[in-house]
Amino acid sequence: MEQLLTVAPDVHLWTEQRGSAGAPPLLLIMGAGASGLGWPEPLVDALAVDHRVIRYDHRDTGRSTWAFEQRPYRITDLAEDAVAVLDGLGVERAHVVGMSLGGMLTQLLVADHPDRVLSATLIGTSALSTAPYTRPDGTRAPVEELPGVSPEVLKIWSHLAEERDREAELDWRVAHWRVLAGGQLPFDAAYFRDLEERIIEHAGGPATSPAHALADDSGMLRTEALATTEVPVQVILAPAEPVFPPPHAQHIAQAIRGARLTEIPGMGHALPAGLLPALATAILSATATPGPQPT
């Protein structure tokens, strides 16, 4: 079921729900510049067997409002959008899964709205924490020493804002996914082209917005709140991750109280078909964990 929700004055977000209305809610939050259709259909279907799955388009993506130039916003506002989606759909508490920027937004929900989060699964992201990273040998490193984005990703991102027609845009997006996938597993170009064709059709065209790159990202650190949270958190460890390479996942698990690591061999910063069953299993294992009870 699709629904357009008003989350702020003149701001509307496209949402979709799948699965039984009476099942435990599960909110999917995609990354920067990505619409809700970035969550592959087989993954959504697998999760919807046990959950009322909710996905949505961020502002300036898909069928949601595109108006950053007229009404600029902060990255933290995107986290409040997620809360507004739950409110608009009458959901008191939900399991939350966040990918990339969506993983950061999920951490903001865990820190700022723990009463709304039953569990959290973080994929391809970094900790909103200044806590140092403890290496396997016991020595500690400041977060500034964690590895940055790979040169291959930075190179393809340098062409992100170039104007392209539909076919050239599709070619670029597939090439982008090839780099993001990390190279440890065979790459299925046809699968990612089909994914992007559906995303473009959903949005009504191949246009993209730099809004999330331009949005104010200050005020996002939640070191103390994450270190003391009672929300069950799972961190997906992707060995081939090129945007937030290991040990970012390990650092998140150290920075968030009680967080557990789940490795998915061969995974990078993408959701290829071959890894979806393992990812669905990991997410469902997290949602089966009892969360904090209301007081």
mmCIF file of C-alpha atoms in Angstrom:
data_model
loop_
_atom_site.group_PDB
_atom_site.id
_atom_site.type_symbol
_atom_site.label_atom_id
_atom_site.label_comp_id
_atom_site.label_asym_id
_atom_site.label_seq_id
_atom_site.Cartn_x
_atom_site.Cartn_y
_atom_site.Cartn_z
ATOM 1 C CA MET A 1 0.000 0.000 0.000
ATOM 2 C CA GLU A 2 1.364 3.395 -1.028
ATOM 3 C CA GLN A 3 0.638 6.594 0.856
ATOM 4 C CA LEU A 4 1.840 10.201 0.679
ATOM 5 C CA LEU A 5 2.445 11.673 4.134
ATOM 6 C CA THR A 6 2.801 15.329 5.094
ATOM 7 C CA VAL A 7 5.750 15.538 7.515
ATOM 8 C CA ALA A 8 6.306 19.310 7.536
ATOM 9 C CA PRO A 9 4.708 22.354 5.885
ATOM 10 C CA ASP A 10 4.725 21.683 2.120
ATOM 11 C CA VAL A 11 6.875 18.566 2.595
ATOM 12 C CA HIS A 12 5.371 15.246 1.546
ATOM 13 C CA LEU A 13 7.033 11.839 1.696
ATOM 14 C CA TRP A 14 6.091 8.811 -0.383
ATOM 15 C CA THR A 15 5.700 5.680 1.720
ATOM 16 C CA GLU A 16 4.947 2.040 1.008
ATOM 17 C CA GLN A 17 3.813 -0.694 3.385
ATOM 18 C CA ARG A 18 4.034 -4.410 2.734
ATOM 19 C CA GLY A 19 3.042 -7.384 4.877
ATOM 20 C CA SER A 20 0.364 -7.887 7.500
ATOM 21 C CA ALA A 21 -0.924 -4.720 9.149
ATOM 22 C CA GLY A 22 -0.866 -6.557 12.477
ATOM 23 C CA ALA A 23 2.748 -7.734 12.206
ATOM 24 C CA PRO A 24 5.591 -5.994 14.076
ATOM 25 C CA PRO A 25 6.543 -2.842 12.112
ATOM 26 C CA LEU A 26 9.953 -2.674 10.429
ATOM 27 C CA LEU A 27 11.143 0.651 9.001
ATOM 28 C CA LEU A 28 13.749 0.676 6.207
ATOM 29 C CA ILE A 29 15.841 3.859 5.836
ATOM 30 C CA MET A 30 17.948 4.230 2.691
ATOM 31 C CA GLY A 31 21.137 6.208 2.144
ATOM 32 C CA ALA A 32 21.967 9.662 0.793
ATOM 33 C CA GLY A 33 20.261 10.533 -2.464
ATOM 34 C CA ALA A 34 18.522 7.155 -2.537
ATOM 35 C CA SER A 35 14.800 6.533 -2.663
ATOM 36 C CA GLY A 36 13.028 3.739 -0.820
ATOM 37 C CA LEU A 37 13.182 1.617 -3.958
ATOM 38 C CA GLY A 38 16.878 1.170 -3.261
ATOM 39 C CA TRP A 39 15.745 -1.639 -0.972
ATOM 40 C CA PRO A 40 15.531 -4.615 -3.387
ATOM 41 C CA GLU A 41 12.121 -6.203 -3.843
ATOM 42 C CA PRO A 42 13.218 -9.737 -2.808
ATOM 43 C CA LEU A 43 14.574 -8.375 0.483
ATOM 44 C CA VAL A 44 11.384 -6.415 1.196
ATOM 45 C CA ASP A 45 9.293 -9.488 0.383
ATOM 46 C CA ALA A 46 11.395 -11.724 2.644
ATOM 47 C CA LEU A 47 11.072 -9.301 5.559
ATOM 48 C CA ALA A 48 7.348 -8.845 4.945
ATOM 49 C CA VAL A 49 6.714 -12.503 5.755
ATOM 50 C CA ASP A 50 7.200 -11.605 9.436
ATOM 51 C CA HIS A 51 6.796 -7.833 9.477
ATOM 52 C CA ARG A 52 4.775 -4.848 8.402
ATOM 53 C CA VAL A 53 7.595 -3.438 6.280
ATOM 54 C CA ILE A 54 7.672 0.314 5.723
ATOM 55 C CA ARG A 55 9.966 2.035 3.258
ATOM 56 C CA TYR A 56 9.868 5.630 2.074
ATOM 57 C CA ASP A 57 11.511 8.201 -0.157
ATOM 58 C CA HIS A 58 13.650 10.802 1.588
ATOM 59 C CA ARG A 59 13.081 14.429 0.719
ATOM 60 C CA ASP A 60 14.581 15.198 -2.708
ATOM 61 C CA THR A 61 14.349 11.582 -3.871
ATOM 62 C CA GLY A 62 11.759 9.505 -5.685
ATOM 63 C CA ARG A 63 8.171 10.733 -5.333
ATOM 64 C CA SER A 64 8.740 12.831 -2.215
ATOM 65 C CA THR A 65 9.009 16.631 -2.206
ATOM 66 C CA TRP A 66 12.016 18.072 -4.051
ATOM 67 C CA ALA A 67 12.517 21.582 -2.691
ATOM 68 C CA PHE A 68 15.904 21.858 -0.975
ATOM 69 C CA GLU A 69 16.785 25.152 -2.662
ATOM 70 C CA GLN A 70 13.560 26.760 -1.429
ATOM 71 C CA ARG A 71 13.489 25.025 1.957
ATOM 72 C CA PRO A 72 16.972 23.819 2.987
ATOM 73 C CA TYR A 73 17.150 21.369 5.866
ATOM 74 C CA ARG A 74 19.657 19.642 8.126
ATOM 75 C CA ILE A 75 20.621 15.972 8.068
ATOM 76 C CA THR A 76 19.114 15.703 11.545
ATOM 77 C CA ASP A 77 15.797 16.799 10.008
ATOM 78 C CA LEU A 78 15.881 13.638 7.898
ATOM 79 C CA ALA A 79 15.926 11.599 11.106
ATOM 80 C CA GLU A 80 12.891 13.517 12.334
ATOM 81 C CA ASP A 81 11.256 12.687 8.998
ATOM 82 C CA ALA A 82 11.593 9.006 9.908
ATOM 83 C CA VAL A 83 9.765 9.665 13.183
ATOM 84 C CA ALA A 84 7.120 11.587 11.261
ATOM 85 C CA VAL A 85 6.639 8.591 8.960
ATOM 86 C CA LEU A 86 5.987 6.379 11.996
ATOM 87 C CA ASP A 87 3.601 8.979 13.388
ATOM 88 C CA GLY A 88 1.771 9.338 10.102
ATOM 89 C CA LEU A 89 1.267 5.591 9.811
ATOM 90 C CA GLY A 90 0.189 5.190 13.424
ATOM 91 C CA VAL A 91 3.268 3.202 14.459
ATOM 92 C CA GLU A 92 4.294 3.588 18.088
ATOM 93 C CA ARG A 93 7.519 1.550 17.911
ATOM 94 C CA ALA A 94 9.344 -0.184 15.077
ATOM 95 C CA HIS A 95 12.385 -2.210 14.250
ATOM 96 C CA VAL A 96 14.640 -0.004 12.116
ATOM 97 C CA VAL A 97 17.178 -0.923 9.440
ATOM 98 C CA GLY A 98 19.436 1.803 8.040
ATOM 99 C CA MET A 99 21.850 1.722 5.110
ATOM 100 C CA SER A 100 24.745 4.206 4.746
ATOM 101 C CA LEU A 101 23.329 7.660 5.640
ATOM 102 C CA GLY A 102 20.259 5.701 6.699
ATOM 103 C CA GLY A 103 22.477 3.965 9.249
ATOM 104 C CA MET A 104 23.409 7.351 10.677
ATOM 105 C CA LEU A 105 19.767 8.402 10.791
ATOM 106 C CA THR A 106 18.996 5.141 12.566
ATOM 107 C CA GLN A 107 21.637 5.956 15.189
ATOM 108 C CA LEU A 108 19.957 9.333 15.697
ATOM 109 C CA LEU A 109 16.684 7.522 16.301
ATOM 110 C CA VAL A 110 18.348 5.159 18.781
ATOM 111 C CA ALA A 111 19.894 8.113 20.617
ATOM 112 C CA ASP A 112 17.059 10.669 20.440
ATOM 113 C CA HIS A 113 13.943 8.496 20.226
ATOM 114 C CA PRO A 114 14.768 5.179 21.917
ATOM 115 C CA ASP A 115 11.121 4.789 22.882
ATOM 116 C CA ARG A 116 10.271 4.448 19.180
ATOM 117 C CA VAL A 117 12.898 1.798 18.313
ATOM 118 C CA LEU A 118 12.440 -1.911 19.036
ATOM 119 C CA SER A 119 15.783 -2.872 17.474
ATOM 120 C CA ALA A 120 18.243 -1.395 15.007
ATOM 121 C CA THR A 121 20.359 -2.924 12.245
ATOM 122 C CA LEU A 122 23.118 -0.738 10.788
ATOM 123 C CA ILE A 123 24.560 -1.389 7.324
ATOM 124 C CA GLY A 124 27.453 0.362 5.568
ATOM 125 C CA THR A 125 27.783 3.324 7.914
ATOM 126 C CA SER A 126 29.981 4.898 10.601
ATOM 127 C CA ALA A 127 29.525 5.640 14.281
ATOM 128 C CA LEU A 128 28.095 8.961 15.414
ATOM 129 C CA SER A 129 30.611 8.831 18.230
ATOM 130 C CA THR A 130 33.998 10.223 19.176
ATOM 131 C CA ALA A 131 34.819 7.131 21.221
ATOM 132 C CA PRO A 132 38.250 5.770 20.213
ATOM 133 C CA TYR A 133 38.563 2.500 18.339
ATOM 134 C CA THR A 134 40.178 -0.356 20.262
ATOM 135 C CA ARG A 135 42.309 -2.444 17.937
ATOM 136 C CA PRO A 136 42.491 -6.255 18.271
ATOM 137 C CA ASP A 137 45.846 -5.888 20.052
ATOM 138 C CA GLY A 138 44.224 -3.698 22.709
ATOM 139 C CA THR A 139 45.725 -0.383 21.588
ATOM 140 C CA ARG A 140 43.394 2.527 20.977
ATOM 141 C CA ALA A 141 43.115 4.805 17.965
ATOM 142 C CA PRO A 142 41.224 8.081 17.587
ATOM 143 C CA VAL A 143 38.314 8.001 15.166
ATOM 144 C CA GLU A 144 40.237 10.321 12.852
ATOM 145 C CA GLU A 145 42.593 7.420 12.084
ATOM 146 C CA LEU A 146 39.850 5.140 10.773
ATOM 147 C CA PRO A 147 40.160 4.611 7.000
ATOM 148 C CA GLY A 148 38.330 6.900 4.607
ATOM 149 C CA VAL A 149 36.416 6.320 1.396
ATOM 150 C CA SER A 150 38.347 4.275 -1.171
ATOM 151 C CA PRO A 151 40.008 6.144 -4.076
ATOM 152 C CA GLU A 152 37.885 4.191 -6.571
ATOM 153 C CA VAL A 153 34.677 5.437 -4.973
ATOM 154 C CA LEU A 154 35.958 9.009 -4.753
ATOM 155 C CA LYS A 155 36.891 8.878 -8.443
ATOM 156 C CA ILE A 156 33.413 7.830 -9.586
ATOM 157 C CA TRP A 157 31.788 10.279 -7.165
ATOM 158 C CA SER A 158 33.695 13.079 -8.918
ATOM 159 C CA HIS A 159 31.329 12.526 -11.881
ATOM 160 C CA LEU A 160 28.178 12.417 -9.745
ATOM 161 C CA ALA A 161 26.857 15.872 -10.698
ATOM 162 C CA GLU A 162 27.479 15.619 -14.442
ATOM 163 C CA GLU A 163 24.441 15.909 -16.698
ATOM 164 C CA ARG A 164 23.546 12.696 -18.549
ATOM 165 C CA ASP A 165 20.620 11.440 -20.591
ATOM 166 C CA ARG A 166 18.656 8.434 -19.336
ATOM 167 C CA GLU A 167 20.841 5.747 -20.904
ATOM 168 C CA ALA A 168 24.086 7.413 -19.896
ATOM 169 C CA GLU A 169 22.722 7.857 -16.386
ATOM 170 C CA LEU A 170 21.851 4.161 -16.217
ATOM 171 C CA ASP A 171 25.364 3.255 -17.398
ATOM 172 C CA TRP A 172 26.892 5.515 -14.740
ATOM 173 C CA ARG A 173 24.703 4.106 -11.978
ATOM 174 C CA VAL A 174 25.624 0.527 -12.865
ATOM 175 C CA ALA A 175 29.315 1.484 -12.922
ATOM 176 C CA HIS A 176 28.789 3.149 -9.540
ATOM 177 C CA TRP A 177 27.285 -0.035 -8.089
ATOM 178 C CA ARG A 178 30.189 -2.053 -9.484
ATOM 179 C CA VAL A 179 32.628 0.066 -7.469
ATOM 180 C CA LEU A 180 30.418 0.108 -4.375
ATOM 181 C CA ALA A 181 30.025 -3.680 -4.454
ATOM 182 C CA GLY A 182 33.669 -4.004 -3.448
ATOM 183 C CA GLY A 183 34.925 -6.609 -5.887
ATOM 184 C CA GLN A 184 34.965 -9.731 -3.716
ATOM 185 C CA LEU A 185 31.947 -11.337 -5.404
ATOM 186 C CA PRO A 186 30.878 -11.613 -9.065
ATOM 187 C CA PHE A 187 29.035 -8.484 -10.185
ATOM 188 C CA ASP A 188 25.636 -8.821 -11.872
ATOM 189 C CA ALA A 189 25.308 -5.698 -14.031
ATOM 190 C CA ALA A 190 21.865 -6.704 -15.332
ATOM 191 C CA TYR A 191 20.489 -6.963 -11.784
ATOM 192 C CA PHE A 192 21.645 -3.458 -10.853
ATOM 193 C CA ARG A 193 20.504 -2.004 -14.185
ATOM 194 C CA ASP A 194 17.033 -3.428 -13.569
ATOM 195 C CA LEU A 195 17.079 -1.964 -10.043
ATOM 196 C CA GLU A 196 17.973 1.483 -11.354
ATOM 197 C CA GLU A 197 15.444 1.319 -14.190
ATOM 198 C CA ARG A 198 12.704 0.769 -11.605
ATOM 199 C CA ILE A 199 14.072 3.608 -9.454
ATOM 200 C CA ILE A 200 14.061 5.984 -12.445
ATOM 201 C CA GLU A 201 10.548 4.936 -13.447
ATOM 202 C CA HIS A 202 9.367 5.415 -9.856
ATOM 203 C CA ALA A 203 10.882 8.914 -9.708
ATOM 204 C CA GLY A 204 9.544 9.903 -13.125
ATOM 205 C CA GLY A 205 12.967 10.491 -14.626
ATOM 206 C CA PRO A 206 16.744 10.170 -14.141
ATOM 207 C CA ALA A 207 17.251 13.508 -12.382
ATOM 208 C CA THR A 208 19.180 13.498 -9.107
ATOM 209 C CA SER A 209 19.542 16.118 -6.383
ATOM 210 C CA PRO A 210 22.677 17.185 -4.478
ATOM 211 C CA ALA A 211 20.487 18.083 -1.489
ATOM 212 C CA HIS A 212 21.819 15.486 0.936
ATOM 213 C CA ALA A 213 25.411 16.413 0.119
ATOM 214 C CA LEU A 214 24.626 20.098 0.687
ATOM 215 C CA ALA A 215 22.519 19.684 3.830
ATOM 216 C CA ASP A 216 23.996 20.860 7.134
ATOM 217 C CA ASP A 217 25.514 17.802 8.843
ATOM 218 C CA SER A 218 26.462 19.484 12.110
ATOM 219 C CA GLY A 219 25.135 18.360 15.483
ATOM 220 C CA MET A 220 25.044 14.653 14.673
ATOM 221 C CA LEU A 221 27.383 13.232 17.303
ATOM 222 C CA ARG A 222 25.642 11.133 19.968
ATOM 223 C CA THR A 223 28.612 9.600 21.810
ATOM 224 C CA GLU A 224 27.124 9.381 25.297
ATOM 225 C CA ALA A 225 23.603 8.400 24.245
ATOM 226 C CA LEU A 226 24.879 5.543 22.062
ATOM 227 C CA ALA A 227 27.243 4.352 24.793
ATOM 228 C CA THR A 228 24.363 4.013 27.249
ATOM 229 C CA THR A 229 21.473 2.924 25.048
ATOM 230 C CA GLU A 230 19.289 -0.060 25.884
ATOM 231 C CA VAL A 231 18.064 -0.509 22.309
ATOM 232 C CA PRO A 232 19.336 -3.798 20.796
ATOM 233 C CA VAL A 233 21.655 -2.918 17.912
ATOM 234 C CA GLN A 234 23.148 -5.152 15.235
ATOM 235 C CA VAL A 235 25.990 -3.965 13.027
ATOM 236 C CA ILE A 236 26.538 -5.657 9.674
ATOM 237 C CA LEU A 237 30.222 -6.253 9.001
ATOM 238 C CA ALA A 238 30.882 -6.077 5.254
ATOM 239 C CA PRO A 239 34.464 -7.142 4.492
ATOM 240 C CA ALA A 240 34.483 -5.522 1.018
ATOM 241 C CA GLU A 241 32.948 -2.218 2.200
ATOM 242 C CA PRO A 242 34.674 0.644 0.263
ATOM 243 C CA VAL A 243 32.821 3.673 1.694
ATOM 244 C CA PHE A 244 33.220 2.911 5.399
ATOM 245 C CA PRO A 245 35.881 0.186 5.265
ATOM 246 C CA PRO A 246 36.636 -2.115 8.163
ATOM 247 C CA PRO A 247 37.143 -1.474 10.995
ATOM 248 C CA HIS A 248 34.283 1.077 10.887
ATOM 249 C CA ALA A 249 31.751 -1.656 11.654
ATOM 250 C CA GLN A 250 33.861 -2.895 14.556
ATOM 251 C CA HIS A 251 34.125 0.667 15.850
ATOM 252 C CA ILE A 252 30.337 1.098 15.748
ATOM 253 C CA ALA A 253 29.914 -2.122 17.713
ATOM 254 C CA GLN A 254 32.327 -0.794 20.335
ATOM 255 C CA ALA A 255 30.741 2.659 20.485
ATOM 256 C CA ILE A 256 27.147 1.454 20.922
ATOM 257 C CA ARG A 257 26.328 -0.303 24.162
ATOM 258 C CA GLY A 258 25.568 -3.991 23.680
ATOM 259 C CA ALA A 259 25.849 -3.889 19.879
ATOM 260 C CA ARG A 260 26.684 -7.151 18.134
ATOM 261 C CA LEU A 261 28.524 -7.730 14.871
ATOM 262 C CA THR A 262 27.188 -9.957 12.111
ATOM 263 C CA GLU A 263 29.530 -10.581 9.186
ATOM 264 C CA ILE A 264 28.180 -11.195 5.703
ATOM 265 C CA PRO A 265 31.124 -12.568 3.674
ATOM 266 C CA GLY A 266 31.878 -10.752 0.430
ATOM 267 C CA MET A 267 29.525 -7.858 1.106
ATOM 268 C CA GLY A 268 30.451 -4.313 0.129
ATOM 269 C CA HIS A 269 28.371 -1.134 0.036
ATOM 270 C CA ALA A 270 25.643 -2.694 -2.103
ATOM 271 C CA LEU A 271 22.761 -5.137 -1.849
ATOM 272 C CA PRO A 272 23.338 -7.743 -4.605
ATOM 273 C CA ALA A 273 20.842 -10.533 -5.136
ATOM 274 C CA GLY A 274 23.151 -13.273 -3.898
ATOM 275 C CA LEU A 275 23.539 -11.696 -0.462
ATOM 276 C CA LEU A 276 19.884 -10.859 0.168
ATOM 277 C CA PRO A 277 18.988 -14.172 1.854
ATOM 278 C CA ALA A 278 21.863 -13.788 4.330
ATOM 279 C CA LEU A 279 20.963 -10.163 4.971
ATOM 280 C CA ALA A 280 17.289 -11.020 5.511
ATOM 281 C CA THR A 281 18.295 -13.745 7.964
ATOM 282 C CA ALA A 282 20.521 -11.295 9.856
ATOM 283 C CA ILE A 283 17.796 -8.642 10.043
ATOM 284 C CA LEU A 284 15.180 -11.145 11.190
ATOM 285 C CA SER A 285 17.532 -12.426 13.870
ATOM 286 C CA ALA A 286 17.791 -8.883 15.201
ATOM 287 C CA THR A 287 14.063 -8.262 15.126
ATOM 288 C CA ALA A 288 13.531 -11.474 17.114
ATOM 289 C CA THR A 289 15.599 -9.998 19.972
ATOM 290 C CA PRO A 290 13.374 -8.548 22.715
ATOM 291 C CA GLY A 291 13.778 -4.797 22.916
ATOM 292 C CA PRO A 292 13.569 -2.470 25.913
ATOM 293 C CA GLN A 293 10.167 -2.476 27.550
ATOM 294 C CA PRO A 294 8.249 0.774 28.119
ATOM 295 C CA THR A 295 8.420 2.080 31.669
#
